[in-house]
Amino acid sequence: MKNNETAESRSINMYAAIEAGGTKFVCAVSDHELHVQDRIHIPTTTPSETLGAVFAFFDKYTLDAMGVGSFGPIDANPSSPQYGYITTTPKLAWANYDFLGALKAHYPQLPIAFTTDVNVAAYGEFKRGAGQGKKNVAYYTVGTGIGMGYIHNGGIYMGDQNPEAGHILVRRHPDDTFAGACPYHGDCLEGMAAGPAIEQRWGKKGKDIGPDEPAWNIEAYYLAQACMTTTLFLSPDIIIFGGGVSKQSQLFPLIRSQFTRLLADYVTVPADADQYIVPVALGDDAGITGALLLAQEQAA
Amino acid sequence: MKNNETAESRSINMYAAIEAGGTKFVCAVSDHELHVQDRIHIPTTTPSETLGAVFAFFDKYTLDAMGVGSFGPIDANPSSPQYGYITTTPKLAWANYDFLGALKAHYPQLPIAFTTDVNVAAYGEFKRGAGQGKKNVAYYTVGTGIGMGYIHNGGIYMGDQNPEAGHILVRRHPDDTFAGACPYHGDCLEGMAAGPAIEQRWGKKGKDIGPDEPAWNIEAYYLAQACMTTTLFLSPDIIIFGGGVSKQSQLFPLIRSQFTRLLADYVTVPADADQYIVPVALGDDAGITGALLLAQEQAA
């Protein structure tokens, strides 16, 4: 999407989107047809500093509604006293922080949809990306962490809270002696397969590891387990991978073949593996697209 | 519940319930207040023999609706061409069998609700048992196999198909050298923790293993992993265990303590562990109760 902020764009009413990540906030405004008119990247430092820059960006526009996807874990249960809080994140400046409350304090009249960062990306892919036409869409981001968002029957799934499937226990690959990088669980899925685990295990970032190196077989083994567990628990129509690690296209055939071997045809999946386990179609725009869609629905 | 079949009970209209298990079929009829008027246990042999006895039982009554919970995996997606089939069961006489079609052929006018055996038990516990007043209820049966049924926002959860969470991969307990008993996955959850796994590992049935023996720590380790994965994927309000193995009351404190250790407070569960991981309240009647409730809703 292109930025084409003009005097005219400042005079029309906008939808606002925040994709709040642990490293950076992406903020965007769009017209009512969801064409992005302006966007900004803001480093995630402290709440006051980061939100100060967020407000400075949005205050230039007349906003009709806002969609927010936040890193977390967050409390997204509207009946909870901590609704809208970031809860147990290892980013201590944001732990137990009333993020939604801060937004509402600054924009008291604005309708705000608040959910997780992975849910907005899942919703974007469901409506405009690889999940179009499906009913049940599981979306994983594999980057600095691993998170899953799930669209069930066309809506964002939530139980008592949002899924946190990035932290499921996995079986260790027999060739893998890495201890695991998750501060909570050590060698859970995120602890073994997110970007920091790859970097600590191999001494270099995933983007610097050649496509034929054994690193990707091990990575695929963990992501294939995530696909198997997702299939057995949720029975989605498709599983979509986004985030930095998923840009390694050589991963997908490896994930699919290991998934097929692990599942052993116990249940039937609704598509061939190459249509069932796929990369994100919207690239890095999945989250902002989903957040704008939620803002649009909030305004409707 | 008591059987009090009388001339009078044969003259009123009944709801019919089938809890179709891999070992036996339980069939029951109730009045419109769901008081069971008659019930029968029929061994699960071949479809023609077993269903012959099922029809002989129900043909005595005037039926208004039927609820069926079947062993499986089944195809419970109404838009699938194989809707109502038992699919890949290791019970070969029933594999790829059109169970719902056989019922509809015999009772062409009867409204029939068709779902999994664990879903009817989950629904019974949700409406009348340990899950009353909750919105999201995960129910596991741990017996000759392991199955999970899930009530989400008050309705039976289904994605493309029903969950088959009994077959998720688990981490092996360090003291456990048992190879695993699942014909599909070897040492998956069912392969390590269902009744046949216990019997093969220890050389005796669970009911003959003393409550202080190490078998239960190992069993609890696997069921605690199921609870952790359930929590991270679904975020239910409660996790209920039924089936033969769950009658071992010493298991529950062990499951809860291992669950709490594994989860490491990464997410908050909606109740203390002793209220979050609980045994079934309706005992062996959970399934029939749920099937009758589904029949009642089908007739409404």
Coordinates of C-alpha atoms in Angstrom, one line a residue:
Chain A
M1 CA 0.0 0.0 0.0
K2 CA 1.2 3.5 -0.7
N3 CA 1.1 6.6 1.5
N4 CA -0.5 9.5 -0.2
E5 CA -1.2 11.9 2.6
T6 CA -2.6 15.2 1.2
A7 CA -4.4 18.2 2.5
E8 CA -7.5 16.5 1.2
S9 CA -6.9 13.3 3.1
R10 CA -6.7 15.2 6.3
S11 CA -10.1 16.6 5.8
I12 CA -12.0 13.3 5.4
N13 CA -13.0 11.0 8.2
M14 CA -10.6 8.1 8.7
Y15 CA -10.4 4.6 10.2
A16 CA -7.4 4.1 12.4
A17 CA -5.4 0.9 12.9
I18 CA -2.7 0.0 15.4
E19 CA -0.6 -3.1 15.1
A20 CA 1.2 -3.0 18.4
G21 CA 4.1 -5.4 18.3
G22 CA 6.8 -6.0 20.9
T23 CA 9.4 -4.3 18.7
K24 CA 7.4 -1.7 16.9
F25 CA 4.0 -0.2 16.6
V26 CA 2.6 0.2 13.1
C27 CA -0.1 2.9 12.9
A28 CA -2.2 3.6 9.8
V29 CA -5.2 5.6 8.8
S30 CA -7.4 4.7 5.8
D31 CA -10.4 6.1 4.0
H32 CA -13.7 4.3 4.3
E33 CA -12.8 2.1 1.4
L34 CA -9.8 0.9 3.5
H35 CA -7.2 2.6 1.2
V36 CA -4.3 3.5 3.5
Q37 CA -3.7 7.2 3.5
D38 CA -0.8 7.5 6.0
R39 CA 1.2 5.1 8.1
I40 CA 4.1 5.3 10.6
H41 CA 6.4 2.9 12.4
I42 CA 7.1 3.7 16.1
P43 CA 9.6 1.8 18.2
T44 CA 8.1 0.0 21.2
T45 CA 9.9 1.5 24.2
T46 CA 7.8 2.6 27.2
P47 CA 4.0 3.1 27.1
S48 CA 4.2 6.9 27.6
E49 CA 6.9 7.4 25.0
T50 CA 5.4 5.0 22.4
L51 CA 1.8 6.1 22.9
G52 CA 2.9 9.8 22.9
A53 CA 4.1 9.2 19.3
V54 CA 1.0 7.2 18.4
F55 CA -1.3 10.0 19.6
A56 CA 0.8 12.6 17.7
F57 CA 0.3 10.6 14.5
F58 CA -3.5 10.0 14.9
D59 CA -4.3 13.5 16.3
K60 CA -3.7 14.9 12.8
Y61 CA -6.8 13.1 11.6
T62 CA -10.5 13.0 12.2
L63 CA -11.2 9.4 13.2
D64 CA -14.4 7.4 13.0
A65 CA -13.2 4.2 14.6
M66 CA -10.1 2.3 15.6
G67 CA -9.0 -1.3 15.4
V68 CA -6.2 -2.4 17.6
G69 CA -4.2 -5.6 17.5
S70 CA -1.8 -5.8 20.5
F71 CA 1.1 -8.0 21.5
G72 CA 0.5 -9.8 24.8
P73 CA -0.8 -11.9 26.4
I74 CA -3.7 -9.4 26.7
D75 CA -7.0 -9.7 28.6
A76 CA -9.5 -9.5 25.8
N77 CA -12.5 -10.7 27.7
P78 CA -14.9 -7.7 27.9
S79 CA -16.4 -9.0 31.2
S80 CA -13.1 -9.1 32.9
P81 CA -12.0 -6.3 35.2
Q82 CA -8.6 -6.3 33.4
Y83 CA -10.2 -6.1 30.0
G84 CA -7.8 -4.3 27.6
Y85 CA -4.7 -4.9 29.7
I86 CA -1.4 -6.3 28.5
T87 CA -0.8 -8.9 31.2
T88 CA 2.2 -11.1 31.6
T89 CA 4.5 -9.9 28.8
P90 CA 8.3 -10.2 29.4
K91 CA 8.5 -6.6 28.2
L92 CA 8.3 -5.3 31.7
A93 CA 7.4 -1.7 31.0
W94 CA 4.2 -3.0 29.4
A95 CA 3.3 -5.8 31.9
N96 CA 0.0 -5.3 33.6
Y97 CA -0.6 -2.1 31.5
D98 CA -4.1 -0.8 30.7
F99 CA -3.5 -0.3 27.0
L100 CA -7.1 0.0 26.0
G101 CA -7.8 2.3 28.9
A102 CA -5.0 4.7 27.7
L103 CA -6.5 4.8 24.2
K104 CA -10.0 5.4 25.6
A105 CA -8.7 8.2 27.8
H106 CA -7.2 10.0 24.8
Y107 CA -10.1 9.3 22.5
P108 CA -13.1 9.0 24.8
Q109 CA -15.7 9.1 22.0
L110 CA -14.0 6.8 19.6
P111 CA -15.3 3.2 19.0
I112 CA -12.3 0.9 19.5
A113 CA -12.1 -2.8 18.6
F114 CA -9.3 -4.4 20.7
T115 CA -7.8 -7.8 20.2
T116 CA -4.5 -9.5 19.8
D117 CA -1.9 -8.8 17.1
V118 CA -2.3 -12.3 15.7
N119 CA -6.1 -12.0 15.6
V120 CA -6.0 -8.8 13.5
A121 CA -3.6 -10.6 11.1
A122 CA -5.8 -13.7 11.1
Y123 CA -8.8 -11.5 10.3
G124 CA -7.0 -9.7 7.5
E125 CA -5.9 -13.0 5.9
F126 CA -9.5 -14.3 6.4
K127 CA -11.1 -11.4 4.7
R128 CA -8.5 -10.3 2.1
G129 CA -5.7 -12.9 2.0
A130 CA -5.1 -16.6 1.9
G131 CA -8.2 -17.4 4.0
Q132 CA -10.7 -15.8 1.7
G133 CA -13.8 -17.9 1.3
K134 CA -13.0 -20.2 4.3
K135 CA -14.9 -20.3 7.6
N136 CA -12.2 -21.5 10.0
V137 CA -8.8 -20.0 9.6
A138 CA -5.8 -20.6 11.9
Y139 CA -3.0 -18.0 11.5
Y140 CA 0.4 -18.4 13.1
T141 CA 3.0 -15.7 13.2
V142 CA 6.6 -17.0 13.6
G143 CA 8.9 -14.1 14.4
T144 CA 10.3 -12.8 17.6
G145 CA 7.7 -15.0 19.3
I146 CA 5.0 -17.4 18.1
G147 CA 1.4 -16.6 18.3
M148 CA -1.8 -18.0 16.9
G149 CA -5.1 -16.3 16.0
Y150 CA -8.1 -18.2 15.0
I151 CA -11.2 -17.3 12.9
H152 CA -14.1 -19.6 13.7
N153 CA -17.2 -19.5 11.7
G154 CA -16.2 -16.1 10.4
G155 CA -15.5 -14.4 13.7
I156 CA -12.5 -14.0 16.0
Y157 CA -12.3 -17.0 18.3
M158 CA -12.2 -16.3 22.0
G159 CA -12.7 -18.7 24.9
D160 CA -12.3 -17.2 28.4
Q161 CA -9.3 -15.6 26.8
N162 CA -7.5 -15.7 23.5
P163 CA -5.6 -18.8 22.5
E164 CA -1.9 -18.7 23.3
A165 CA -1.0 -21.7 21.2
G166 CA 2.6 -20.5 20.6
H167 CA 3.5 -22.0 23.9
I168 CA 2.3 -25.5 23.5
L169 CA 4.8 -28.2 24.4
V170 CA 6.5 -29.9 21.5
R171 CA 8.6 -33.0 21.1
R172 CA 12.3 -32.3 20.8
H173 CA 13.8 -33.1 17.4
P174 CA 16.3 -36.0 18.0
D175 CA 19.2 -33.9 16.5
D176 CA 18.4 -30.8 18.5
T177 CA 20.2 -30.2 21.8
F178 CA 19.2 -26.5 22.1
A179 CA 17.8 -25.9 25.6
G180 CA 15.0 -23.6 24.5
A181 CA 14.5 -19.8 24.8
C182 CA 11.1 -19.3 26.3
P183 CA 11.4 -17.6 29.7
Y184 CA 8.2 -19.4 30.9
H185 CA 8.5 -22.9 29.4
G186 CA 12.0 -23.3 28.1
D187 CA 11.5 -25.7 25.2
C188 CA 7.9 -25.0 24.3
L189 CA 7.0 -24.3 20.6
E190 CA 8.0 -20.6 20.9
G191 CA 11.1 -21.6 22.9
M192 CA 12.3 -23.9 20.1
A193 CA 11.1 -22.4 16.9
A194 CA 10.7 -18.6 17.2
G195 CA 13.4 -16.3 15.7
P196 CA 15.5 -15.9 18.9
A197 CA 15.6 -19.8 19.3
I198 CA 16.9 -20.1 15.7
E199 CA 19.5 -17.4 16.3
Q200 CA 20.7 -18.8 19.7
R201 CA 20.8 -22.4 18.4
W202 CA 22.7 -21.6 15.1
G203 CA 24.6 -18.5 16.1
K204 CA 23.0 -16.5 13.3
K205 CA 19.7 -15.2 12.3
G206 CA 17.3 -17.3 10.2
K207 CA 17.7 -14.9 7.2
D208 CA 21.4 -15.7 7.2
I209 CA 20.9 -19.5 7.2
G210 CA 21.0 -21.1 3.7
P211 CA 17.8 -22.8 2.4
D212 CA 19.4 -26.3 2.3
E213 CA 20.9 -26.2 5.9
P214 CA 19.5 -28.7 8.4
A215 CA 18.2 -25.8 10.5
W216 CA 15.0 -25.8 8.4
N217 CA 14.3 -29.5 8.9
I218 CA 14.4 -29.0 12.6
E219 CA 12.3 -25.8 12.3
A220 CA 9.8 -27.6 10.2
Y221 CA 9.5 -30.4 12.7
Y222 CA 8.3 -28.0 15.4
L223 CA 5.9 -26.1 13.0
A224 CA 4.5 -29.4 11.7
Q225 CA 3.7 -30.4 15.3
A226 CA 1.9 -27.0 15.7
C227 CA -0.1 -27.9 12.5
M228 CA -0.9 -31.3 13.8
T229 CA -2.2 -30.1 17.2
T230 CA -4.1 -27.3 15.5
T231 CA -5.8 -29.8 13.2
L232 CA -6.7 -32.1 16.1
F233 CA -8.0 -29.4 18.3
L234 CA -9.6 -26.9 15.9
S235 CA -10.1 -28.7 12.6
P236 CA -9.6 -25.5 10.6
D237 CA -10.1 -25.1 6.9
I238 CA -6.6 -23.7 6.4
I239 CA -3.4 -22.9 8.4
I240 CA -1.6 -19.8 7.4
F241 CA 1.9 -18.8 8.5
G242 CA 3.1 -15.2 8.7
G243 CA 6.0 -13.4 10.4
G244 CA 9.7 -13.2 9.6
V245 CA 10.5 -16.9 9.7
S246 CA 7.7 -17.8 7.3
K247 CA 9.4 -15.8 4.6
Q248 CA 11.7 -18.9 4.2
S249 CA 9.8 -20.5 1.4
Q250 CA 11.8 -23.7 1.6
L251 CA 10.1 -24.3 5.0
F252 CA 6.7 -25.0 3.6
P253 CA 7.3 -28.3 1.7
L254 CA 9.2 -29.5 4.8
I255 CA 6.4 -28.6 7.2
R256 CA 3.8 -30.2 5.0
S257 CA 5.7 -33.5 4.6
Q258 CA 6.4 -33.8 8.3
F259 CA 2.8 -32.8 9.1
T260 CA 1.5 -35.6 6.8
R261 CA 3.8 -38.1 8.4
L262 CA 2.9 -37.1 11.9
L263 CA -0.9 -37.1 11.4
A264 CA -0.7 -40.5 9.7
D265 CA -4.1 -40.0 8.0
Y266 CA -6.0 -40.3 11.3
V267 CA -8.2 -37.4 10.3
T268 CA -8.9 -36.0 6.9
V269 CA -7.9 -32.4 6.3
P270 CA -10.1 -30.4 4.0
A271 CA -7.4 -29.8 1.3
D272 CA -4.2 -31.2 0.0
A273 CA -1.3 -30.2 2.3
D274 CA 0.0 -27.6 -0.2
Q275 CA -3.4 -25.8 0.0
Y276 CA -3.9 -26.5 3.7
I277 CA -0.5 -25.2 5.1
V278 CA 0.3 -21.9 3.3
P279 CA 2.2 -18.7 3.7
V280 CA 0.4 -15.4 4.4
A281 CA -0.9 -13.7 1.2
L282 CA -0.9 -10.1 2.5
G283 CA 2.7 -10.2 3.7
D284 CA 3.4 -7.6 6.4
D285 CA 0.1 -5.9 5.7
A286 CA -2.1 -8.7 7.2
G287 CA -2.2 -7.1 10.6
I288 CA -3.0 -3.5 9.5
T289 CA -5.6 -4.8 7.0
G290 CA -7.3 -6.8 9.7
A291 CA -7.2 -3.9 12.2
L292 CA -8.8 -1.5 9.6
L293 CA -11.5 -4.1 8.8
L294 CA -12.3 -4.3 12.5
A295 CA -12.4 -0.5 12.7
Q296 CA -14.8 -0.4 9.8
E297 CA -17.1 -3.0 11.4
Q298 CA -16.9 -1.1 14.7
A299 CA -18.1 2.1 12.9
A300 CA -20.9 0.3 11.1
Chain B
M1 CA -31.9 -43.3 36.7
K2 CA -34.4 -46.1 37.0
N3 CA -36.2 -48.0 34.3
N4 CA -39.9 -48.0 34.9
E5 CA -41.2 -49.2 31.6
T6 CA -45.0 -49.6 31.9
A7 CA -47.9 -49.9 29.6
E8 CA -48.4 -46.2 30.1
S9 CA -44.8 -45.3 29.2
R10 CA -45.3 -47.1 25.8
S11 CA -48.3 -44.9 25.1
I12 CA -46.5 -41.5 25.4
N13 CA -44.2 -40.0 22.9
M14 CA -40.5 -40.4 23.7
Y15 CA -37.1 -38.9 23.0
A16 CA -34.6 -41.5 22.0
A17 CA -30.9 -41.4 22.8
I18 CA -28.0 -43.5 21.5
E19 CA -24.6 -43.4 23.0
A20 CA -22.7 -45.5 20.5
G21 CA -19.4 -46.7 21.9
G22 CA -16.7 -49.0 20.5
T23 CA -17.6 -51.6 23.1
K24 CA -21.3 -51.1 23.7
F25 CA -24.3 -49.1 22.6
V26 CA -26.4 -47.6 25.3
C27 CA -29.9 -46.8 24.1
A28 CA -32.5 -45.0 26.2
V29 CA -35.9 -43.4 25.8
S30 CA -37.2 -40.6 28.0
D31 CA -40.4 -38.6 28.5
H32 CA -40.5 -35.0 27.5
E33 CA -39.1 -34.0 30.9
L34 CA -36.1 -36.2 30.1
H35 CA -36.9 -38.8 32.7
V36 CA -35.5 -42.1 31.4
Q37 CA -38.2 -44.6 30.9
D38 CA -36.2 -47.5 29.5
R39 CA -32.6 -48.3 28.6
I40 CA -30.6 -51.1 27.2
H41 CA -26.9 -52.0 26.7
I42 CA -26.1 -53.7 23.4
P43 CA -22.6 -55.1 22.5
T44 CA -20.9 -53.3 19.6
T45 CA -20.3 -56.2 17.1
T46 CA -21.3 -55.6 13.4
P47 CA -23.5 -52.8 12.2
S48 CA -26.3 -55.2 11.1
E49 CA -26.3 -57.2 14.4
T50 CA -25.9 -54.2 16.7
L51 CA -28.4 -51.9 14.9
G52 CA -30.8 -54.8 14.6
A53 CA -30.9 -54.9 18.4
V54 CA -31.1 -51.1 18.6
F55 CA -34.1 -51.0 16.3
A56 CA -35.8 -53.8 18.2
F57 CA -35.5 -51.7 21.3
F58 CA -36.7 -48.4 19.9
D59 CA -39.5 -49.9 17.8
K60 CA -41.4 -50.5 21.0
Y61 CA -41.9 -46.7 21.4
T62 CA -43.4 -43.8 19.6
L63 CA -40.4 -41.5 19.1
D64 CA -40.5 -37.7 18.6
A65 CA -36.7 -37.1 18.1
M66 CA -33.4 -38.8 18.5
G67 CA -30.0 -37.7 19.7
V68 CA -27.0 -39.8 18.8
G69 CA -23.4 -39.6 20.1
S70 CA -21.2 -42.0 18.1
F71 CA -17.6 -43.3 18.5
G72 CA -15.5 -42.4 15.6
P73 CA -13.9 -40.5 14.1
I74 CA -17.1 -39.5 12.4
D75 CA -17.9 -37.1 9.6
A76 CA -20.2 -34.6 11.4
N77 CA -20.0 -31.8 8.8
P78 CA -23.6 -31.5 7.3
S79 CA -22.2 -30.2 4.0
S80 CA -19.9 -33.2 3.5
P81 CA -20.9 -36.0 1.2
Q82 CA -19.8 -38.4 4.0
Y83 CA -21.9 -36.7 6.6
G84 CA -23.0 -39.2 9.2
Y85 CA -20.3 -41.8 8.4
I86 CA -18.0 -43.4 10.9
T87 CA -14.7 -42.9 9.0
T88 CA -11.3 -44.3 10.0
T89 CA -12.1 -46.3 13.2
P90 CA -9.8 -49.3 13.9
K91 CA -13.1 -51.2 14.4
L92 CA -13.1 -52.4 10.8
A93 CA -16.7 -53.6 10.6
W94 CA -17.7 -49.9 11.2
A95 CA -15.0 -48.2 9.1
N96 CA -16.5 -46.0 6.4
Y97 CA -20.0 -46.9 7.6
D98 CA -23.0 -44.7 7.0
F99 CA -24.4 -44.8 10.5
L100 CA -26.7 -41.8 10.2
G101 CA -27.9 -43.1 6.9
A102 CA -28.9 -46.4 8.5
L103 CA -30.8 -44.7 11.2
K104 CA -32.6 -42.4 8.7
A105 CA -33.5 -45.4 6.5
H106 CA -35.2 -47.1 9.5
Y107 CA -36.8 -43.9 10.9
P108 CA -37.3 -41.7 7.8
Q109 CA -39.5 -39.1 9.5
L110 CA -37.6 -38.8 12.8
P111 CA -35.5 -35.7 13.5
I112 CA -32.0 -37.0 14.4
A113 CA -29.2 -35.0 16.0
F114 CA -25.9 -36.7 15.2
T115 CA -22.6 -35.9 16.8
T116 CA -19.7 -37.6 18.6
D117 CA -19.9 -39.7 21.7
V118 CA -17.7 -37.1 23.5
N119 CA -19.8 -34.2 22.3
V120 CA -23.0 -35.6 23.8
A121 CA -21.2 -36.2 27.1
A122 CA -19.7 -32.7 27.0
Y123 CA -23.2 -31.3 26.3
G124 CA -24.7 -33.3 29.2
E125 CA -22.1 -32.1 31.6
F126 CA -22.5 -28.5 30.2
K127 CA -26.3 -28.5 30.7
R128 CA -26.7 -30.7 33.8
G129 CA -23.3 -31.6 35.2
A130 CA -20.0 -30.0 36.2
G131 CA -20.1 -27.4 33.5
Q132 CA -23.4 -25.8 34.4
G133 CA -23.3 -22.1 34.2
K134 CA -20.1 -22.1 32.1
K135 CA -19.8 -21.0 28.4
N136 CA -16.8 -22.9 27.3
V137 CA -16.6 -26.5 28.5
A138 CA -13.9 -29.0 27.4
Y139 CA -14.7 -32.6 28.2
Y140 CA -12.3 -35.5 27.9
T141 CA -13.2 -39.2 28.2
V142 CA -10.3 -41.4 29.1
G143 CA -11.3 -45.0 28.7
T144 CA -10.6 -47.5 25.9
G145 CA -9.6 -44.4 23.9
I146 CA -9.3 -40.7 24.6
G147 CA -11.6 -38.2 23.0
M148 CA -12.5 -34.6 23.6
G149 CA -15.7 -32.7 23.1
Y150 CA -15.9 -29.0 23.4
I151 CA -18.8 -26.7 24.1
H152 CA -18.0 -23.2 22.9
N153 CA -20.3 -20.3 23.7
G154 CA -23.0 -22.8 24.7
G155 CA -22.9 -24.8 21.5
I156 CA -21.1 -27.9 20.3
Y157 CA -17.8 -26.8 18.7
M158 CA -17.1 -28.0 15.2
G159 CA -14.5 -26.7 12.7
D160 CA -14.4 -28.5 9.4
Q161 CA -14.8 -31.6 11.6
N162 CA -14.9 -32.4 15.3
P163 CA -11.8 -32.1 17.4
E164 CA -9.8 -35.3 17.8
A165 CA -7.6 -34.0 20.6
G166 CA -7.1 -37.5 22.0
H167 CA -4.4 -38.0 19.5
I168 CA -2.2 -35.0 20.1
L169 CA 1.5 -35.7 20.6
V170 CA 2.7 -35.7 24.1
R171 CA 6.2 -35.6 25.7
R172 CA 7.2 -38.9 27.1
H173 CA 7.6 -39.1 30.9
P174 CA 11.3 -39.7 31.7
D175 CA 10.5 -42.9 33.6
D176 CA 8.2 -44.3 30.9
T177 CA 9.6 -46.7 28.4
F178 CA 6.2 -47.9 27.0
A179 CA 6.2 -47.8 23.2
G180 CA 2.7 -46.6 22.9
A181 CA -0.6 -48.3 21.9
C182 CA -2.1 -46.1 19.2
P183 CA -2.3 -47.9 15.9
Y184 CA -1.9 -44.5 14.1
H185 CA 0.6 -42.5 16.2
G186 CA 2.1 -45.0 18.6
D187 CA 2.9 -42.7 21.6
C188 CA 0.3 -39.9 21.2
L189 CA -1.9 -39.0 24.1
E190 CA -4.3 -41.9 23.6
G191 CA -1.4 -44.2 22.9
M192 CA 0.2 -43.4 26.2
A193 CA -2.7 -42.7 28.5
A194 CA -5.9 -44.6 27.5
G195 CA -6.9 -47.7 29.3
P196 CA -5.2 -50.2 26.9
A197 CA -1.9 -48.3 27.3
I198 CA -2.1 -48.5 31.1
E199 CA -2.9 -52.2 30.9
Q200 CA -0.1 -53.0 28.5
R201 CA 2.5 -50.9 30.3
W202 CA 1.7 -52.3 33.8
G203 CA 0.4 -55.7 33.0
K204 CA -2.9 -55.0 34.7
K205 CA -5.9 -52.8 34.3
G206 CA -6.1 -49.4 35.9
K207 CA -8.7 -50.5 38.3
D208 CA -6.3 -53.1 39.7
I209 CA -3.4 -50.6 40.2
G210 CA -3.2 -49.2 43.8
P211 CA -3.8 -45.4 44.2
D212 CA -0.2 -44.8 45.5
E213 CA 1.6 -46.6 42.7
P214 CA 3.8 -44.6 40.3
A215 CA 1.5 -45.4 37.4
W216 CA -0.8 -42.5 38.4
N217 CA 2.0 -40.0 38.3
I218 CA 2.9 -41.0 34.8
E219 CA -0.8 -41.0 33.8
A220 CA -1.2 -37.5 35.3
Y221 CA 1.8 -36.2 33.4
Y222 CA 0.1 -37.0 30.1
L223 CA -3.3 -35.7 31.1
A224 CA -1.7 -32.6 32.5
Q225 CA -0.2 -32.0 29.1
A226 CA -3.7 -32.4 27.6
C227 CA -5.0 -29.8 30.0
M228 CA -2.1 -27.4 29.2
T229 CA -2.7 -27.7 25.4
T230 CA -6.4 -27.4 25.8
T231 CA -5.9 -24.2 27.9
L232 CA -3.5 -22.7 25.3
F233 CA -5.7 -23.5 22.3
L234 CA -9.2 -23.1 23.6
S235 CA -9.1 -21.2 26.9
P236 CA -12.1 -23.0 28.3
D237 CA -13.8 -22.2 31.5
I238 CA -13.4 -25.7 32.8
I239 CA -11.9 -29.1 31.8
I240 CA -14.0 -32.1 32.8
F241 CA -12.7 -35.7 32.7
G242 CA -15.0 -38.7 32.3
G243 CA -14.5 -42.3 31.3
G244 CA -13.2 -45.3 33.3
V245 CA -9.7 -43.9 34.0
S246 CA -11.2 -40.8 35.5
K247 CA -12.8 -42.8 38.3
Q248 CA -9.4 -42.9 39.9
S249 CA -9.9 -39.9 42.2
Q250 CA -6.2 -39.8 43.3
L251 CA -5.4 -38.7 39.7
F252 CA -6.9 -35.3 40.0
P253 CA -4.6 -33.7 42.5
L254 CA -1.7 -35.1 40.4
I255 CA -3.0 -33.7 37.2
R256 CA -3.6 -30.3 38.7
S257 CA -0.2 -30.0 40.2
Q258 CA 1.6 -31.1 37.0
F259 CA -0.7 -28.8 35.0
T260 CA 0.2 -25.8 37.2
R261 CA 3.9 -26.6 37.0
L262 CA 3.8 -27.0 33.2
L263 CA 1.8 -23.9 32.5
A264 CA 4.1 -21.8 34.7
D265 CA 1.5 -19.0 35.1
Y266 CA 2.0 -17.9 31.5
V267 CA -1.8 -17.5 31.1
T268 CA -4.4 -17.1 33.9
V269 CA -7.0 -19.8 34.1
P270 CA -10.5 -18.7 35.1
A271 CA -10.6 -20.8 38.4
D272 CA -8.3 -22.4 40.9
A273 CA -7.0 -25.7 39.6
D274 CA -9.3 -27.8 41.8
Q275 CA -12.3 -26.0 40.2
Y276 CA -10.8 -25.9 36.7
I277 CA -9.8 -29.6 36.2
V278 CA -12.6 -31.7 37.6
P279 CA -14.2 -35.2 37.3
V280 CA -17.5 -35.6 35.5
A281 CA -20.6 -34.9 37.7
L282 CA -23.1 -37.1 35.9
G283 CA -20.9 -40.2 36.0
D284 CA -21.8 -42.7 33.2
D285 CA -25.0 -40.8 32.5
A286 CA -23.3 -37.8 30.9
G287 CA -23.6 -39.2 27.4
I288 CA -27.2 -40.3 27.5
T289 CA -28.2 -37.1 29.2
G290 CA -26.6 -35.0 26.5
A291 CA -28.1 -37.2 23.7
L292 CA -31.6 -36.7 25.2
L293 CA -31.0 -33.0 25.5
L294 CA -30.1 -32.9 21.8
A295 CA -33.2 -34.9 20.9
Q296 CA -35.3 -32.5 22.9
E297 CA -33.8 -29.5 21.1
Q298 CA -34.2 -31.3 17.7
A299 CA -37.9 -31.7 18.5
A300 CA -38.4 -28.1 19.6

